[in-house]
Amino acid sequence: MGILIQATYFLAAALFILGLKQMSSPVTARRGIHWAGVGMVLATLVTFLAPELSDNPQAVTNYILIIIAIAIGGGYAWVTGKKVAMTNMPQMIAMYNGMGGGAAATIAAVELLKAQGEVAAGAEPASLLGAIGLETLNVAPTSISEAMGTDITILAILGAIIGTIAFSGSIIAWAKLDGRLNTSKLLPQQQLINLVLALVMVGFGVAVFFTGDLMPIVVFFALALILGVFITVPVGGADMPVIISLFNALTGLAVGFEGYVLGNAAMIIAGTVVGSAGTLLTHLMAKAMNRSVSNVFFSGFGTTQVASAGAVEGGGSMKEIQGQDVGIMMAYASQVVIIPGYGMAVAQAQHKVWELTQLLIEKGVKVKFAIHPVAGRMPGHMNVLLAEAGVPYDLIYDMEDINADFQNTTVTLVIGANDVVNPAAKNDPSSPLFGMPILNAEQSDNVIVIKRGRGTGFSGVENPLFLLDNTRMLFGDGQKAVNELIQAVKEL
Amino acid sequence: MIEGLAALYIFMLAGFTGFEIISKVPVILHTPLMSGSNFVHGIVLVGAMIALGIAENPTQQAIGFIAVLLAAGNAVGGYVVTERMLEMFKASDKKGAAGEKK
């Protein structure tokens, strides 16, 4: 039985790695998730056979509890996952990720409580600890680290910290992205408080290690939960993807650590792979936004730029244009580049945009989509939204591939995007966006900006692009505006 | 089983593997891949099942139950969402069919 279980975990780990590898190309991506899914099902099924489970005097109750918990948790996730709109995908990823972090933390809690129970009872370590490779001690343990072993205790505590922070932090990220929590201010001197809190938490972690009392464990977990909340609340909306990606990596790491605690190789491998892949992904995202990861954490984006925002104004005015004129302009253009932003998705305009694109292509216009690395709410989110509307991915260009092409572009249509085309990022050192690579929309002959109103974007920064001579504003709801363009092109 | 140094080697190699996988990914797949890796750490379900399976009193059972509940949500949700996203990726040679439906 042991061999079968180990072999299955081995196979699952291999399937996860191969699956992730295949997910790195659009052609094989779907097969990748299926492979990983097979690995997950196999690993889950074989775990029911584990001797740790069947040898327990409570086995029957526990088996029933396991099945009920899987049914409820899995059922909830299945329904919500199937139902969620593509625009809301980022917060659902945050939610599911938080659940994983919470699971890793609760595993640590069970292990620590078991060890604490042994210390309290003054008894010898239970058969479990023998089963996970610790030789049975002859003397009654006097502390948790003695009961569990030094290395296992350290990793259990680290995994608990990381998993708990990822749990509460992800829930906050979900609430913020879902519009349920709008505040970014919690307490004065938040960073100082967080630092103190973190130190106190580590202190209690050390106490858990050296003592056998229940109280430090409870306080330790409570502090980690609060810390996750405190870390995430001040993070600005625009930085959320970085945080979600970071929590994803942290959960992976926590899973890897708890895998060591349980002596489970599949968890160690899968968790660590996700931990490192997620760390790199987080770094790539932060770089794309010209933010360092520490920056994201320690400065609220919405709070620092208020002072400089007013300075940009006064250099020209926005010039309005009618949909009819834009349609004509686009129909006779040689090349049109469309820059979609999250606003397009909110207005549910992506299907209309694709309809417009098809009309223009029929008229012999070259149409390209330009995607900024952070368009949407996380890298690649916009691609997903366009894919949903049926836009083939070979019309979609990354920033590096299209930036030189704006000079040859007759019309650039900016729809629902703002910060990613803000030239202040290139030439205004006082701008909070300064240094962020942007799409060079201003270099095309004409820029048409479809926008709901005159306000600032998601990050609250003014955009001088809107005031340029070659820029025209088409105010209105994204879907309606694109509809006007479609009508105008059709009538030609 | 997996102890000390052997585990350290596994941590290191798995770490490099993760780095290697991501470094060649086109930006368009970042979100599905984040979601996919989110699914993969759903393997925590296996650990949660063991944590609940070895529970010996109601407190441990209650916490273990929460662990399995959360882990199952992670695994199933991660899969469903990733699957849905990847389902939509298609190249333009199929665009006639895809476009006409809209």
PDB file of C-alpha atoms in Angstrom, chain B residues 7-101:
ATOM      1  CA  ALA B   7      14.312  17.526   1.579  1.00  0.00           C
ATOM      2  CA  LEU B   8      16.711  20.427   1.139  1.00  0.00           C
ATOM      3  CA  TYR B   9      17.686  19.059  -2.272  1.00  0.00           C
ATOM      4  CA  ILE B  10      14.056  18.645  -3.221  1.00  0.00           C
ATOM      5  CA  PHE B  11      13.325  22.228  -2.158  1.00  0.00           C
ATOM      6  CA  MET B  12      16.212  23.500  -4.247  1.00  0.00           C
ATOM      7  CA  LEU B  13      15.448  21.513  -7.389  1.00  0.00           C
ATOM      8  CA  ALA B  14      11.732  22.238  -7.217  1.00  0.00           C
ATOM      9  CA  GLY B  15      12.566  25.898  -6.766  1.00  0.00           C
ATOM     10  CA  PHE B  16      14.664  25.992  -9.921  1.00  0.00           C
ATOM     11  CA  THR B  17      12.004  24.052 -11.787  1.00  0.00           C
ATOM     12  CA  GLY B  18       9.376  26.655 -10.939  1.00  0.00           C
ATOM     13  CA  PHE B  19      11.665  29.450 -12.051  1.00  0.00           C
ATOM     14  CA  GLU B  20      12.432  27.669 -15.305  1.00  0.00           C
ATOM     15  CA  ILE B  21       8.774  27.025 -16.126  1.00  0.00           C
ATOM     16  CA  ILE B  22       7.699  30.632 -15.724  1.00  0.00           C
ATOM     17  CA  SER B  23      10.630  32.365 -17.339  1.00  0.00           C
ATOM     18  CA  LYS B  24       9.569  31.465 -20.885  1.00  0.00           C
ATOM     19  CA  VAL B  25       5.883  32.257 -20.569  1.00  0.00           C
ATOM     20  CA  PRO B  26       4.321  34.842 -22.897  1.00  0.00           C
ATOM     21  CA  VAL B  27       2.500  37.637 -21.073  1.00  0.00           C
ATOM     22  CA  ILE B  28      -0.847  36.540 -22.483  1.00  0.00           C
ATOM     23  CA  LEU B  29      -0.669  33.416 -20.364  1.00  0.00           C
ATOM     24  CA  HIS B  30       0.309  35.061 -17.087  1.00  0.00           C
ATOM     25  CA  THR B  31      -3.166  35.149 -15.620  1.00  0.00           C
ATOM     26  CA  PRO B  32      -4.090  31.586 -16.619  1.00  0.00           C
ATOM     27  CA  LEU B  33      -0.715  30.448 -15.360  1.00  0.00           C
ATOM     28  CA  MET B  34      -1.130  32.215 -12.039  1.00  0.00           C
ATOM     29  CA  SER B  35      -4.500  30.557 -11.807  1.00  0.00           C
ATOM     30  CA  GLY B  36      -2.980  27.235 -12.856  1.00  0.00           C
ATOM     31  CA  SER B  37      -0.254  27.439 -10.231  1.00  0.00           C
ATOM     32  CA  ASN B  38      -2.955  28.427  -7.761  1.00  0.00           C
ATOM     33  CA  PHE B  39      -4.637  25.134  -8.667  1.00  0.00           C
ATOM     34  CA  VAL B  40      -1.414  23.164  -8.259  1.00  0.00           C
ATOM     35  CA  HIS B  41      -0.905  24.268  -4.668  1.00  0.00           C
ATOM     36  CA  GLY B  42      -4.365  22.835  -4.138  1.00  0.00           C
ATOM     37  CA  ILE B  43      -2.351  19.653  -3.462  1.00  0.00           C
ATOM     38  CA  VAL B  44      -2.608  20.977   0.078  1.00  0.00           C
ATOM     39  CA  LEU B  45      -5.845  18.980   0.006  1.00  0.00           C
ATOM     40  CA  VAL B  46      -3.804  15.820   0.443  1.00  0.00           C
ATOM     41  CA  GLY B  47      -2.143  17.263   3.536  1.00  0.00           C
ATOM     42  CA  ALA B  48      -5.458  18.513   4.866  1.00  0.00           C
ATOM     43  CA  MET B  49      -6.978  15.053   4.465  1.00  0.00           C
ATOM     44  CA  ILE B  50      -4.100  13.587   6.469  1.00  0.00           C
ATOM     45  CA  ALA B  51      -4.422  16.315   9.110  1.00  0.00           C
ATOM     46  CA  LEU B  52      -8.108  15.508   9.535  1.00  0.00           C
ATOM     47  CA  GLY B  53      -7.409  11.787   9.237  1.00  0.00           C
ATOM     48  CA  ILE B  54      -4.992  11.788  12.172  1.00  0.00           C
ATOM     49  CA  ALA B  55      -7.181  13.998  14.354  1.00  0.00           C
ATOM     50  CA  GLU B  56      -7.998  12.339  17.639  1.00  0.00           C
ATOM     51  CA  ASN B  57     -10.309  14.721  19.442  1.00  0.00           C
ATOM     52  CA  PRO B  58     -13.135  17.064  18.452  1.00  0.00           C
ATOM     53  CA  THR B  59     -10.935  20.191  18.469  1.00  0.00           C
ATOM     54  CA  GLN B  60      -8.462  18.647  16.057  1.00  0.00           C
ATOM     55  CA  GLN B  61     -11.297  17.251  13.982  1.00  0.00           C
ATOM     56  CA  ALA B  62     -12.938  20.660  13.749  1.00  0.00           C
ATOM     57  CA  ILE B  63      -9.720  22.333  12.627  1.00  0.00           C
ATOM     58  CA  GLY B  64      -8.941  19.471  10.248  1.00  0.00           C
ATOM     59  CA  PHE B  65     -12.434  19.750   8.816  1.00  0.00           C
ATOM     60  CA  ILE B  66     -11.825  23.433   8.063  1.00  0.00           C
ATOM     61  CA  ALA B  67      -8.485  22.496   6.482  1.00  0.00           C
ATOM     62  CA  VAL B  68     -10.104  19.999   4.097  1.00  0.00           C
ATOM     63  CA  LEU B  69     -12.943  22.386   3.327  1.00  0.00           C
ATOM     64  CA  LEU B  70     -10.566  25.208   2.403  1.00  0.00           C
ATOM     65  CA  ALA B  71      -8.180  22.950   0.504  1.00  0.00           C
ATOM     66  CA  ALA B  72     -10.987  21.425  -1.559  1.00  0.00           C
ATOM     67  CA  GLY B  73     -12.118  24.946  -2.416  1.00  0.00           C
ATOM     68  CA  ASN B  74      -8.591  25.827  -3.520  1.00  0.00           C
ATOM     69  CA  ALA B  75      -8.221  22.746  -5.715  1.00  0.00           C
ATOM     70  CA  VAL B  76     -11.663  22.712  -7.319  1.00  0.00           C
ATOM     71  CA  GLY B  77     -11.939  26.478  -7.731  1.00  0.00           C
ATOM     72  CA  GLY B  78      -8.458  26.744  -9.154  1.00  0.00           C
ATOM     73  CA  TYR B  79      -9.204  24.039 -11.688  1.00  0.00           C
ATOM     74  CA  VAL B  80     -12.595  25.349 -12.815  1.00  0.00           C
ATOM     75  CA  VAL B  81     -11.380  28.908 -13.255  1.00  0.00           C
ATOM     76  CA  THR B  82      -8.195  27.932 -15.093  1.00  0.00           C
ATOM     77  CA  GLU B  83     -10.069  25.545 -17.353  1.00  0.00           C
ATOM     78  CA  ARG B  84     -12.588  28.235 -18.239  1.00  0.00           C
ATOM     79  CA  MET B  85      -9.871  30.706 -19.121  1.00  0.00           C
ATOM     80  CA  LEU B  86      -7.815  28.339 -21.232  1.00  0.00           C
ATOM     81  CA  GLU B  87     -10.894  27.098 -23.050  1.00  0.00           C
ATOM     82  CA  MET B  88     -11.117  30.466 -24.770  1.00  0.00           C
ATOM     83  CA  PHE B  89      -7.689  30.604 -26.318  1.00  0.00           C
ATOM     84  CA  LYS B  90      -7.814  29.967 -30.033  1.00  0.00           C
ATOM     85  CA  ALA B  91      -5.791  31.025 -33.058  1.00  0.00           C
ATOM     86  CA  SER B  92      -7.238  33.031 -35.943  1.00  0.00           C
ATOM     87  CA  ASP B  93      -7.499  30.073 -38.338  1.00  0.00           C
ATOM     88  CA  LYS B  94     -10.701  29.246 -36.508  1.00  0.00           C
ATOM     89  CA  LYS B  95     -11.851  32.818 -36.409  1.00  0.00           C
ATOM     90  CA  GLY B  96     -14.588  32.419 -39.012  1.00  0.00           C
ATOM     91  CA  ALA B  97     -16.471  30.003 -36.827  1.00  0.00           C
ATOM     92  CA  ALA B  98     -15.747  31.879 -33.632  1.00  0.00           C
ATOM     93  CA  GLY B  99     -16.652  35.238 -35.092  1.00  0.00           C
ATOM     94  CA  GLU B 100     -19.937  34.229 -36.660  1.00  0.00           C
ATOM     95  CA  LYS B 101     -21.330  32.996 -33.394  1.00  0.00           C
TER      96      LYS B 101
END
